[in-house]
Coordinates of C-alpha atoms in Angstrom, one line a residue:
Chain A
X129 CA 58.6 18.6 -10.3
X130 CA 58.7 15.4 -7.7
X131 CA 56.6 17.5 -5.1
X132 CA 53.8 18.0 -8.1
X133 CA 53.9 14.3 -8.8
X134 CA 53.1 13.3 -4.9
X135 CA 49.9 15.8 -4.8
X136 CA 49.0 13.7 -8.2
X137 CA 49.9 10.8 -7.0
X138 CA 48.0 11.3 -3.3
X139 CA 44.9 13.4 -5.6
X140 CA 45.0 10.4 -7.5
X141 CA 44.8 7.8 -3.8
X142 CA 42.2 9.2 -2.5
X143 CA 40.1 9.1 -6.2
X144 CA 40.8 5.6 -6.0
X145 CA 39.4 5.6 -2.0
X146 CA 36.3 7.3 -2.9
X147 CA 35.2 5.3 -5.8
X148 CA 36.1 2.6 -3.6
X149 CA 33.5 4.2 -0.6
X150 CA 31.1 4.2 -3.2
X151 CA 30.9 0.2 -4.6
X152 CA 30.6 -0.3 -0.7
X153 CA 27.8 2.3 -0.5
X154 CA 26.2 0.6 -3.5
X155 CA 27.1 -2.8 -2.1
X156 CA 26.1 -2.5 1.4
X157 CA 22.3 -0.9 -0.1
X158 CA 21.8 -3.3 -2.5
X159 CA 22.6 -6.2 -0.6
X160 CA 20.0 -5.9 2.2
X161 CA 17.1 -5.2 -0.4
X162 CA 18.7 -8.4 -1.7
X163 CA 18.8 -10.5 1.0
X164 CA 14.6 -9.5 2.0
X165 CA 13.6 -10.4 -2.0
X166 CA 15.5 -13.6 -0.8
X167 CA 14.3 -13.9 2.9
X168 CA 10.7 -12.7 1.5
X169 CA 11.0 -15.4 -1.3
X170 CA 12.0 -18.0 0.7
X171 CA 9.5 -17.7 3.7
X172 CA 6.3 -17.2 1.3
X173 CA 7.1 -19.6 -1.3
X174 CA 6.8 -22.3 2.2
X175 CA 4.2 -20.6 2.7
X176 CA 2.3 -20.5 -0.4
X177 CA -0.1 -23.6 -1.1
X178 CA -3.5 -24.1 -2.8
X179 CA -4.9 -23.1 0.7
X180 CA -4.2 -20.2 1.1
X181 CA -6.2 -19.4 -1.6
X182 CA -9.6 -21.1 -0.8
X183 CA -9.4 -21.6 2.9
X184 CA -10.3 -18.6 5.2
X185 CA -8.0 -17.8 7.8
X186 CA -7.2 -20.1 11.5
X187 CA -7.6 -19.5 14.8
X188 CA -5.0 -20.9 16.9
X189 CA -2.3 -23.0 15.4
X190 CA -4.6 -25.0 12.9
X191 CA -4.3 -24.5 9.1
X192 CA -6.0 -21.9 7.0
X193 CA -6.0 -19.9 3.8
X194 CA -6.2 -16.4 3.3
X195 CA -9.0 -16.7 1.2
X196 CA -11.3 -14.0 2.9
X197 CA -8.2 -11.2 3.8
X198 CA -7.4 -11.1 0.0
X199 CA -11.3 -10.9 -0.9
X200 CA -12.0 -8.6 1.6
X201 CA -8.2 -6.4 0.5
X202 CA -10.0 -6.5 -2.9
X203 CA -13.3 -4.9 -2.4
X204 CA -11.3 -2.5 0.3
X205 CA -8.8 -1.6 -2.4
X206 CA -11.6 -1.8 -5.5
X207 CA -13.7 0.9 -3.8
X208 CA -10.2 2.8 -2.6
X209 CA -9.7 3.6 -6.4
X210 CA -13.4 4.3 -7.0
X211 CA -13.7 6.8 -4.8
X212 CA -10.3 8.4 -5.8
X213 CA -9.6 8.0 -9.3
X214 CA -12.5 10.6 -10.3
X215 CA -12.1 12.9 -8.0
X216 CA -7.8 12.6 -8.4
X217 CA -8.8 13.3 -12.1
X218 CA -10.6 16.1 -11.8
X219 CA -8.0 18.4 -9.3
X220 CA -4.9 17.4 -11.5
X221 CA -7.8 18.3 -14.5
X222 CA -8.1 21.9 -13.0
X223 CA -4.2 22.5 -11.9
X224 CA -2.9 21.8 -14.8
X225 CA -5.7 23.1 -18.0
X226 CA -7.4 26.4 -15.6
X227 CA -5.8 27.2 -12.1
X228 CA -2.4 26.4 -14.4
X229 CA -0.9 29.2 -12.1
X230 CA -3.0 30.9 -10.1
X231 CA -2.6 31.4 -6.2
X232 CA -5.8 28.7 -5.8
X233 CA -4.0 26.4 -8.1
X234 CA -0.6 26.3 -6.2
X235 CA -2.1 26.3 -2.4
X236 CA -3.7 23.2 -4.3
X237 CA -0.2 21.7 -5.8
X238 CA 1.4 22.9 -2.6
X239 CA -0.6 21.4 -0.1
X240 CA -0.8 17.8 -2.3
X241 CA 2.4 18.0 -2.0
X242 CA 2.2 17.4 1.3
X243 CA -0.8 14.8 1.4
X244 CA 1.4 12.7 -0.6
X245 CA 4.4 11.8 2.2
X246 CA 1.8 12.2 5.5
X247 CA 2.2 9.5 7.7
X248 CA -0.5 7.2 7.4
X249 CA -1.3 6.4 10.7
X250 CA -3.0 9.7 10.2
X251 CA -5.1 9.4 7.9
X252 CA -6.1 6.1 9.5
X253 CA -7.4 8.4 12.5
X254 CA -8.5 11.1 10.8
X255 CA -11.4 8.7 8.6
X256 CA -11.4 6.8 11.9
X257 CA -12.9 10.6 14.2
X258 CA -15.0 11.1 10.9
X259 CA -17.0 7.7 10.3
X260 CA -15.9 5.5 13.7
X261 CA -15.8 7.1 16.9
X262 CA -17.4 11.1 16.5
X263 CA -20.9 9.7 14.8
X264 CA -22.9 7.3 17.8
X265 CA -26.4 8.7 18.7
X266 CA -25.6 11.7 16.2
X267 CA -28.1 12.9 13.7
X268 CA -25.7 11.7 11.2
X269 CA -25.8 8.0 12.0
X270 CA -29.9 8.9 12.7
X271 CA -30.1 10.1 9.1
X272 CA -28.0 6.8 7.7
X273 CA -30.0 4.9 9.8
X274 CA -33.8 5.3 8.8
X275 CA -32.2 6.0 5.0
X276 CA -30.0 3.4 4.8
X277 CA -30.9 1.3 7.3
X278 CA -29.5 -2.0 8.2
X279 CA -26.6 -0.7 5.0
X280 CA -25.9 2.3 7.8
X281 CA -22.0 1.9 7.7
X282 CA -21.5 4.7 10.2
X283 CA -20.8 4.8 14.3
X284 CA -18.8 1.4 13.3
X285 CA -15.5 -0.7 11.9
X286 CA -16.0 -1.2 8.6
X287 CA -14.8 -1.5 5.0
X288 CA -16.6 1.2 3.1
X289 CA -14.0 3.3 6.5
X290 CA -11.2 1.7 4.6
X291 CA -12.1 2.5 1.3
X292 CA -12.0 6.0 2.5
X293 CA -9.4 6.3 4.4
X294 CA -7.0 4.8 0.8
X295 CA -9.2 6.9 -1.3
X296 CA -6.9 9.7 0.4
X297 CA -3.8 8.1 0.2
X298 CA -4.6 7.6 -3.9
X299 CA -5.7 11.3 -4.3
X300 CA -3.0 12.1 -4.2
X301 CA -1.1 10.3 -6.0
X302 CA -3.1 10.3 -9.2
X303 CA -3.9 14.1 -8.6
X304 CA 0.6 14.7 -8.8
X305 CA 1.1 12.1 -12.3
X306 CA -2.7 13.5 -13.5
X307 CA -0.9 17.0 -13.5
X308 CA 2.5 15.7 -14.6
X309 CA 1.0 13.9 -17.9
X310 CA -1.2 16.6 -18.6
X311 CA 1.2 19.5 -18.8
X312 CA 3.1 16.9 -21.0
X313 CA 0.9 17.8 -24.1
X314 CA 1.8 19.9 -26.5
X315 CA -0.6 23.4 -25.7
X316 CA -0.5 23.3 -29.7
X317 CA -2.7 20.5 -30.3
X318 CA -5.1 22.4 -27.8
X319 CA -5.1 25.6 -29.7
X320 CA -5.5 23.1 -33.1
X321 CA -9.8 22.0 -31.0
X322 CA -10.1 25.3 -30.0
X323 CA -8.8 26.8 -33.4
X324 CA -11.8 24.6 -35.0
X325 CA -14.6 26.1 -32.1
X326 CA -14.3 23.1 -30.1
X327 CA -15.4 24.3 -25.8
X328 CA -12.9 24.0 -23.6
X329 CA -14.1 21.1 -22.4
X330 CA -14.3 19.1 -24.9
X331 CA -10.6 19.7 -26.3
X332 CA -9.5 18.6 -22.4
X333 CA -11.8 15.7 -22.7
X334 CA -11.3 14.6 -26.2
X335 CA -8.1 16.0 -27.2
X336 CA -5.7 16.3 -23.6
X337 CA -7.1 13.1 -21.6
X338 CA -5.7 11.6 -24.7
X339 CA -2.8 12.3 -25.5
X340 CA -2.2 11.7 -21.5
X341 CA -3.8 8.5 -21.3
X342 CA -1.1 6.1 -21.1
X343 CA 0.7 9.1 -17.7
X344 CA -2.8 8.8 -16.8
X345 CA -3.6 5.3 -16.1
X346 CA 0.1 4.7 -14.7
X347 CA -0.6 7.4 -12.1
X348 CA -3.9 5.2 -11.6
X349 CA -1.5 2.0 -10.9
X350 CA 1.1 3.5 -8.8
X351 CA -1.9 5.1 -6.7
X352 CA -3.2 0.9 -6.2
X353 CA 0.6 -0.3 -5.9
X354 CA 1.0 2.0 -3.2
X355 CA -2.4 1.5 -1.6
X356 CA -2.0 -2.4 -1.6
X357 CA 0.2 -2.0 0.7
X358 CA -1.1 -0.3 3.4
X359 CA -2.2 -0.8 6.9
X360 CA -1.6 1.7 9.3
X361 CA -4.8 3.3 7.8
X362 CA -6.5 0.4 8.6
X363 CA -6.4 -0.3 12.0
X364 CA -8.5 2.2 12.9
X365 CA -10.9 1.8 10.4
X366 CA -11.7 -1.6 9.0
X367 CA -10.3 -3.4 12.0
X368 CA -10.1 -6.1 10.4
X369 CA -11.9 -9.7 11.2
X370 CA -11.2 -13.6 11.0
X371 CA -14.9 -14.8 9.5
X372 CA -15.4 -14.9 6.3
X373 CA -17.4 -11.7 6.0
X374 CA -17.9 -9.4 2.3
X375 CA -19.8 -6.6 4.1
X376 CA -18.6 -3.6 3.6
X377 CA -20.7 -2.1 5.6
X378 CA -19.1 -3.6 9.0
X379 CA -15.4 -5.6 9.2
X380 CA -13.6 -6.8 6.2
X381 CA -11.1 -9.5 6.7
X382 CA -8.0 -7.5 5.6
X383 CA -4.5 -9.2 4.3
X384 CA -2.5 -5.9 5.1
X385 CA -4.0 -6.5 9.1
X386 CA -3.7 -10.1 9.2
X387 CA -0.4 -10.9 8.1
X388 CA 0.1 -8.0 11.0
X389 CA -1.6 -9.6 13.1
X390 CA 0.2 -12.9 12.2
X391 CA 3.0 -11.5 12.8
X392 CA 3.2 -11.0 16.1
X393 CA 0.8 -14.6 17.0
X394 CA 2.9 -16.7 18.8
X395 CA 1.7 -20.0 16.3
X396 CA 4.2 -21.3 13.3
X397 CA 1.5 -21.8 11.2
X398 CA 0.3 -18.2 11.2
X399 CA 3.6 -17.2 10.6
X400 CA 4.0 -19.1 7.2
X401 CA 1.0 -17.5 6.2
X402 CA 1.8 -14.3 7.0
X403 CA 5.2 -14.2 4.6
X404 CA 2.6 -15.6 2.7
X405 CA 0.7 -13.2 2.7
X406 CA 3.3 -11.0 2.2
X407 CA 4.9 -12.2 -1.2
X408 CA 0.9 -11.7 -2.3
X409 CA 1.4 -8.5 -1.5
X410 CA 5.0 -8.0 -2.9
X411 CA 4.5 -9.1 -5.9
X412 CA 1.2 -7.7 -6.5
X413 CA 3.5 -4.4 -5.7
X414 CA 6.3 -5.3 -8.0
X415 CA 3.9 -6.4 -11.4
X416 CA 1.9 -3.3 -10.7
X417 CA 5.2 -0.4 -10.9
X418 CA 6.4 -3.1 -14.0
X419 CA 3.3 -2.5 -16.1
X420 CA 3.3 0.9 -15.1
X421 CA 6.9 1.3 -15.7
X422 CA 6.4 -0.3 -18.9
X423 CA 2.9 1.8 -19.5
X424 CA 4.6 5.3 -19.0
X425 CA 5.6 8.2 -22.3
X426 CA 9.4 8.8 -22.3
X427 CA 9.7 12.4 -21.0
X428 CA 10.5 14.7 -23.0
Chain B
X26 CA -39.1 27.2 -53.9
X27 CA -35.1 25.9 -54.5
X28 CA -34.1 30.0 -52.5
X29 CA -36.8 29.7 -49.7
X30 CA -35.4 26.0 -49.1
X31 CA -32.1 27.0 -49.0
X32 CA -32.7 30.3 -46.0
X33 CA -34.9 27.7 -44.4
X34 CA -32.4 25.4 -44.0
X35 CA -29.1 28.5 -43.5
X36 CA -31.2 29.5 -40.8
X37 CA -31.6 26.3 -39.4
X38 CA -28.0 25.5 -38.9
X39 CA -27.1 29.4 -37.8
X40 CA -29.8 29.0 -34.5
X41 CA -28.1 25.5 -34.3
X42 CA -25.0 26.4 -34.5
X43 CA -25.6 29.6 -31.5
X44 CA -27.0 26.2 -29.5
X45 CA -24.6 23.6 -29.3
X46 CA -22.5 27.5 -28.8
X47 CA -24.5 28.0 -25.5
X48 CA -24.7 24.2 -24.5
X49 CA -21.2 24.2 -25.3
X50 CA -20.5 27.3 -22.9
X51 CA -22.8 25.5 -20.3
X52 CA -20.9 22.4 -20.5
X53 CA -17.5 24.4 -20.3
X54 CA -18.6 25.6 -17.1
X55 CA -20.2 22.2 -15.3
X56 CA -16.8 20.7 -16.3
X57 CA -14.7 23.7 -15.0
X58 CA -16.5 24.0 -11.7
X59 CA -16.4 19.4 -11.7
X60 CA -12.8 20.2 -12.4
X61 CA -12.6 23.1 -9.4
X62 CA -14.9 21.3 -6.5
X63 CA -12.2 17.8 -7.0
X64 CA -9.6 20.5 -6.5
X65 CA -10.8 22.2 -4.0
X66 CA -11.5 18.4 -2.1
X67 CA -8.1 18.1 -1.8
X68 CA -8.0 21.1 0.0
X69 CA -10.3 20.9 2.4
X70 CA -9.3 16.9 2.7
X71 CA -6.5 18.8 3.7
X72 CA -7.7 20.6 6.7
X73 CA -10.2 18.2 7.2
X74 CA -6.9 16.9 8.7
X75 CA -6.0 19.0 10.3
X76 CA -9.5 20.4 11.8
X77 CA -10.0 17.1 13.1
X78 CA -6.7 15.9 14.9
X79 CA -6.9 19.8 17.1
X80 CA -10.6 18.9 17.7
X81 CA -10.0 15.0 18.3
X82 CA -6.8 16.2 21.0
X83 CA -8.3 19.2 22.6
X84 CA -9.6 17.0 25.9
X85 CA -5.9 16.4 26.4
X86 CA -4.4 19.8 25.5
X87 CA -7.3 21.0 28.8
X88 CA -6.8 18.2 30.5
X89 CA -2.6 18.5 31.1
X90 CA -1.7 21.8 29.2
X91 CA 1.6 22.2 27.7
X92 CA 3.0 19.6 30.1
X93 CA 2.0 17.0 27.7
X94 CA 5.2 18.3 25.6
X95 CA 7.7 18.0 28.9
X96 CA 7.1 14.5 30.8
X97 CA 7.8 11.2 29.4
X98 CA 5.5 9.6 32.3
X99 CA 2.9 7.5 30.3
X100 CA 0.4 5.9 32.4
X101 CA -2.8 4.6 31.2
X102 CA -4.3 3.5 34.4
X103 CA -3.5 6.1 36.0
X104 CA -5.2 9.2 33.1
X105 CA -1.2 10.4 32.7
X106 CA -0.1 11.1 29.3
X107 CA 3.5 13.0 28.4
X108 CA 4.9 13.0 24.5
X109 CA 8.3 13.0 25.4
X110 CA 9.3 8.9 25.1
X111 CA 7.0 9.0 21.7
X112 CA 8.5 12.4 20.9
X113 CA 11.6 10.6 21.3
X114 CA 11.7 7.7 19.9
X115 CA 10.5 8.6 16.2
X116 CA 13.1 11.9 16.0
X117 CA 16.1 9.1 17.7
X118 CA 15.2 6.9 14.8
X119 CA 14.2 8.9 12.1
X120 CA 18.2 10.9 12.6
X121 CA 19.8 6.7 13.2
X122 CA 17.8 6.1 9.7
X123 CA 19.2 9.6 7.8
X124 CA 22.6 8.7 9.6
X125 CA 22.9 6.0 7.6
X126 CA 21.1 6.0 4.4
X127 CA 21.8 9.6 3.1
X128 CA 25.6 9.0 2.8
X129 CA 24.8 5.2 1.2
X130 CA 22.2 6.8 -1.1
X131 CA 24.7 9.2 -1.8
X132 CA 27.0 6.5 -2.8
X133 CA 24.3 4.5 -4.6
X134 CA 24.2 7.4 -7.0
X135 CA 27.9 7.9 -8.0
X136 CA 28.1 4.6 -8.9
X137 CA 24.7 4.7 -10.6
X138 CA 26.0 7.5 -12.9
X139 CA 29.8 7.4 -12.7
X140 CA 31.0 4.0 -12.0
X141 CA 29.1 1.2 -12.4
X142 CA 29.1 -0.1 -16.3
X143 CA 26.9 1.4 -19.0
X144 CA 24.8 -2.0 -19.6
X145 CA 24.1 -2.5 -16.1
X146 CA 23.1 1.3 -15.3
X147 CA 19.5 0.9 -15.9
X148 CA 19.2 -2.6 -14.7
X149 CA 20.7 -1.5 -11.6
X150 CA 18.5 2.0 -11.4
X151 CA 14.8 -0.2 -12.1
X152 CA 15.3 -2.6 -9.6
X153 CA 17.1 0.9 -7.2
X154 CA 13.3 2.7 -7.7
X155 CA 10.7 -0.5 -8.3
X156 CA 12.2 -1.4 -4.5
X157 CA 11.3 2.0 -3.1
X158 CA 7.8 0.9 -3.7
X159 CA 7.4 -1.8 -1.7
X160 CA 5.5 -1.6 1.4
X161 CA 6.3 -1.0 5.1
X162 CA 5.4 -4.7 6.3
X163 CA 7.5 -6.1 4.6
X164 CA 10.0 -5.0 6.1
X165 CA 8.5 -4.5 9.6
X166 CA 7.8 -8.8 9.3
X167 CA 11.1 -8.3 8.0
X168 CA 12.7 -6.9 11.1
X169 CA 10.7 -8.3 13.4
X170 CA 11.7 -12.4 11.6
X171 CA 14.8 -12.4 10.6
X172 CA 17.2 -9.0 10.8
X173 CA 16.2 -8.9 14.8
X174 CA 17.5 -12.0 15.5
X175 CA 20.2 -12.9 13.3
X176 CA 21.3 -8.8 14.9
X177 CA 21.5 -9.4 18.9
X178 CA 23.2 -13.1 18.1
X179 CA 25.8 -12.2 16.2
X180 CA 26.5 -8.0 16.1
X181 CA 24.9 -7.2 19.4
X182 CA 26.6 -8.9 22.2
X183 CA 29.9 -8.3 20.5
X184 CA 29.1 -4.4 20.6
X185 CA 28.4 -4.8 23.7
X186 CA 31.4 -5.6 24.8
X187 CA 33.8 -4.6 22.6
X188 CA 32.3 -1.1 23.1
X189 CA 32.7 -1.9 26.3
X190 CA 35.2 1.2 28.8
X191 CA 35.3 3.4 25.7
X192 CA 34.0 6.1 27.5
X193 CA 30.3 7.6 25.8
X194 CA 30.3 5.2 23.6
X195 CA 29.8 1.8 26.0
X196 CA 27.0 4.1 26.9
X197 CA 25.0 4.8 23.8
X198 CA 25.5 0.4 23.1
X199 CA 25.0 -1.1 26.5
X200 CA 22.1 -2.9 27.9
X201 CA 21.3 -6.3 27.2
X202 CA 21.0 -7.2 24.2
X203 CA 17.9 -7.9 23.2
X204 CA 17.4 -7.5 19.0
X205 CA 14.8 -5.1 19.2
X206 CA 15.7 -1.2 19.7
X207 CA 15.4 1.6 19.2
X208 CA 19.1 1.3 17.2
X209 CA 17.3 -2.0 15.2
X210 CA 14.2 -0.4 14.3
X211 CA 16.6 3.0 12.5
X212 CA 17.8 0.9 10.6
X213 CA 15.5 -0.9 9.6
X214 CA 14.1 2.7 8.2
X215 CA 17.4 3.3 6.6
X216 CA 16.7 0.1 4.5
X217 CA 13.0 1.6 3.8
X218 CA 13.8 5.0 2.5
X219 CA 17.9 3.9 1.4
X220 CA 16.1 2.9 -2.4
X221 CA 14.3 7.0 -2.9
X222 CA 16.7 7.8 -1.7
X223 CA 19.5 6.7 -4.8
X224 CA 16.8 7.2 -7.0
X225 CA 15.7 10.9 -6.1
X226 CA 19.9 11.6 -5.8
X227 CA 20.5 10.1 -9.5
X228 CA 17.5 11.7 -11.0
X229 CA 19.4 15.1 -9.6
X230 CA 22.3 13.8 -10.5
X231 CA 21.7 13.3 -14.9
X232 CA 20.2 16.7 -14.4
X233 CA 24.0 18.8 -14.1
X234 CA 25.4 19.6 -17.7
X235 CA 27.1 17.0 -19.3
X236 CA 29.6 20.2 -20.3
X237 CA 30.2 20.7 -17.3
X238 CA 32.1 17.8 -15.8
X239 CA 33.2 17.5 -18.3
X240 CA 35.6 20.8 -18.7
X241 CA 36.5 19.9 -14.6
X242 CA 38.0 16.0 -16.5
X243 CA 39.4 18.5 -19.0
X244 CA 40.8 20.6 -16.6
X245 CA 42.8 17.8 -15.1
X246 CA 39.9 16.6 -11.8
X247 CA 39.9 12.7 -11.3
X248 CA 36.4 11.1 -10.6
X249 CA 35.8 12.4 -7.1
X250 CA 37.1 15.3 -7.4
X251 CA 34.4 15.4 -10.6
X252 CA 31.4 14.3 -7.8
X253 CA 32.4 16.4 -5.1
X254 CA 33.4 19.9 -6.5
X255 CA 31.2 19.7 -9.3
X256 CA 28.3 17.4 -9.4
X257 CA 27.3 17.7 -5.8
X258 CA 27.2 21.2 -5.4
X259 CA 25.2 21.5 -8.4
X260 CA 23.0 19.7 -6.5
X261 CA 23.0 20.1 -3.7
X262 CA 19.5 21.9 -3.1
X263 CA 18.0 18.5 -4.6
X264 CA 20.1 16.1 -2.8
X265 CA 18.7 17.5 0.4
X266 CA 15.0 18.3 -0.9
X267 CA 14.9 14.6 -1.6
X268 CA 16.0 13.9 1.9
X269 CA 13.9 15.6 3.8
X270 CA 11.2 14.3 1.9
X271 CA 13.0 11.0 2.6
X272 CA 12.6 12.9 6.2
X273 CA 9.8 13.2 6.5
X274 CA 8.7 9.0 5.7
X275 CA 10.8 7.9 8.8
X276 CA 9.3 10.5 11.0
X277 CA 6.2 9.4 9.8
X278 CA 6.8 5.6 9.7
X279 CA 4.8 3.0 11.2
X280 CA 4.7 -0.8 10.1
X281 CA 9.0 -1.4 9.5
X282 CA 9.1 0.3 13.1
X283 CA 6.0 -1.0 15.2
X284 CA 7.0 -4.4 15.3
X285 CA 10.2 -4.2 16.4
X286 CA 10.7 -1.0 18.9
X287 CA 9.7 -2.9 21.9
X288 CA 6.8 0.3 22.5
X289 CA 8.3 1.3 25.5
X290 CA 7.5 4.4 27.4
X291 CA 11.0 4.5 28.8
X292 CA 13.8 6.9 27.5
X293 CA 16.9 4.8 27.8
X294 CA 20.4 5.9 26.9
X295 CA 21.4 3.1 25.2
X296 CA 20.0 2.9 21.6
X297 CA 20.5 -0.5 21.9
X298 CA 17.6 -0.5 24.6
X299 CA 13.8 -0.7 23.3
X300 CA 11.6 2.4 22.9
X301 CA 8.9 4.3 21.1
X302 CA 8.3 6.5 18.4
X303 CA 4.9 8.1 17.9
X304 CA 3.6 6.0 15.2
X305 CA 4.1 2.9 16.9
X306 CA 2.2 3.7 20.2
X307 CA -0.8 4.3 17.8
X308 CA -0.3 1.4 16.5
X309 CA -0.1 -0.4 19.8
X310 CA -2.0 1.2 22.0
X311 CA -5.2 3.2 19.9
X312 CA -7.8 -0.1 19.0
X313 CA -7.2 -1.3 22.5
X314 CA -7.6 2.9 24.2
X315 CA -10.4 2.7 27.4
X316 CA -11.6 6.1 27.9
X317 CA -11.9 9.5 25.7
X318 CA -9.1 11.1 27.6
X319 CA -6.9 7.7 26.6
X320 CA -8.0 8.6 22.4
X321 CA -6.6 12.3 23.1
X322 CA -4.0 11.7 24.1
X323 CA -2.5 8.8 21.2
X324 CA -4.8 12.4 19.0
X325 CA -2.6 14.6 20.5
X326 CA 0.3 12.6 19.9
X327 CA -0.8 12.0 16.6
X328 CA -0.6 16.0 15.9
X329 CA 3.0 16.5 17.2
X330 CA 3.2 14.7 14.7
X331 CA 1.7 15.9 11.9
X332 CA 2.9 18.9 12.8
X333 CA 6.9 17.5 12.3
X334 CA 6.4 15.8 9.4
X335 CA 4.3 19.5 8.0
X336 CA 7.9 21.5 8.4
X337 CA 10.0 18.5 7.7
X338 CA 7.7 18.2 4.1
X339 CA 7.6 21.7 3.4
X340 CA 11.1 22.6 3.6
X341 CA 11.7 20.0 1.4
X342 CA 8.8 21.5 -1.1
X343 CA 10.5 24.6 -1.4
X344 CA 13.8 23.6 -1.6
X345 CA 13.1 21.3 -4.7
X346 CA 10.5 24.2 -6.3
X347 CA 13.3 26.2 -6.7
X348 CA 15.6 23.6 -8.3
X349 CA 12.3 22.4 -10.2
X350 CA 12.1 26.3 -11.2
X351 CA 16.1 26.5 -11.7
X352 CA 15.8 23.7 -14.3
X353 CA 12.8 24.7 -16.0
X354 CA 14.7 28.7 -16.4

């Protein structure tokens, strides 16, 4: 009896020890994350004022804002979403509605999930090679210049190249959420529409897409959240600059690049702007994630 | 009269209907074609990415051959390049991150599923998931401006002083306290992947059938014994798969590391010393690289990173797929 008691005591003691360790781990992790958010808020709010939205990025230790970078980021991000979302939507539709379990669909699903976590700097290297670097003096560039004239965006750094890179990150996100959301639509709905004589494309567009609409929009929002802070893919595609430049066929200013450059600069005013920009990006990302979460349909 | 009108109407509607069916059929083909093309584009992006990296790396591979993978010299002026130092930094910083983040992440998951008061579970869980979406550049500037100076002043010198004379450890944690360096990079990476690991692990823990846990409690198990002997074995492949996904992220992460690693192509024994990773090297040097060979060497580094992360991510996918199948059946 006594021995039994000591065994129970020992088990209870170990239980206490490990549960305490779990609580400590949780406290440790949450503490750091809270600290980051706190520093971001205090330093970011310190640097945030009206000038941030109305003036362009300063050179040296002058005062200034982030207006050109905000506009540039909005341009690059919007174009990336416009380019990437339709492709992702259609590819996700293929996986969920046509391909299902064919070998091709399985292969594409696998490749898509790899692309979802591929280091984003490699995406930058890829776009740099096909849009920026290998192009000068090639027939492709000559054709491009012949057709588009000064608007040709090949052969040099440009906002459009950055959008291509970000679109490559948007596509896998949208594919994944679209497929998941379409698979949640009950088959009965598809069968009912087909029994009424609707062609397959009609069933998909007017029934399945509509039923999964909230989920698909969620995917789009998550994709925007994902790319709005991406820095590495823009480094060798947009390059970035400090002037007013809204022409997407050439270098434009981008908020993440400005944060990167200003954080590495020796000037306090640029540090303050870097924190303000970081706060803006984080606020955007968190808002988008919260909206996406509110829209997300409950899983059955 | 009326009969012929009706008959005319019927034949008209029949041909109309046939036309509608034909139109629907061809629209089907077009729509199917578009979705298939989009799906193939995903495949093409993947192949293009790999192909472009291979072609871009060719000049460096032709010049250095396999020696690229075994030299640690990185001298752009002399056009001598070797991958050992960045590969070392990439692997070690990611390992430091995993050593810290996996146990802490599992701890958070246990806390959220078993210990946390019910009213706090959802808010804390949602907060952890939202934090997983914060862009990595935020972790980077926090590391540079806040963590590194604090770490340098309060932790690093103390650790260096107190471990002096302890075998092995005195070498691992030696050297002048810079604040930045390999350990700092690994630690910031661990904070970055922590929400991700915690969220995945909690999701997998929640797939454990309540019946199994209750049966174990009914046999008199303590909470810890239920976690260790029932929940963790059941969730093992999910936890490992989720951790591998996090490892893939840590290996390829650029912005959280570049600020705080020091971009130093020498390999030091001490974890407190400066180092470099593949992505940090590319981020720091690519825009200023001169000459085709320099570019090619950096792209070959990228190719190595691609292969490392591909192996890790593919393994993670296969493990999580198996888990999904099991959950589905």
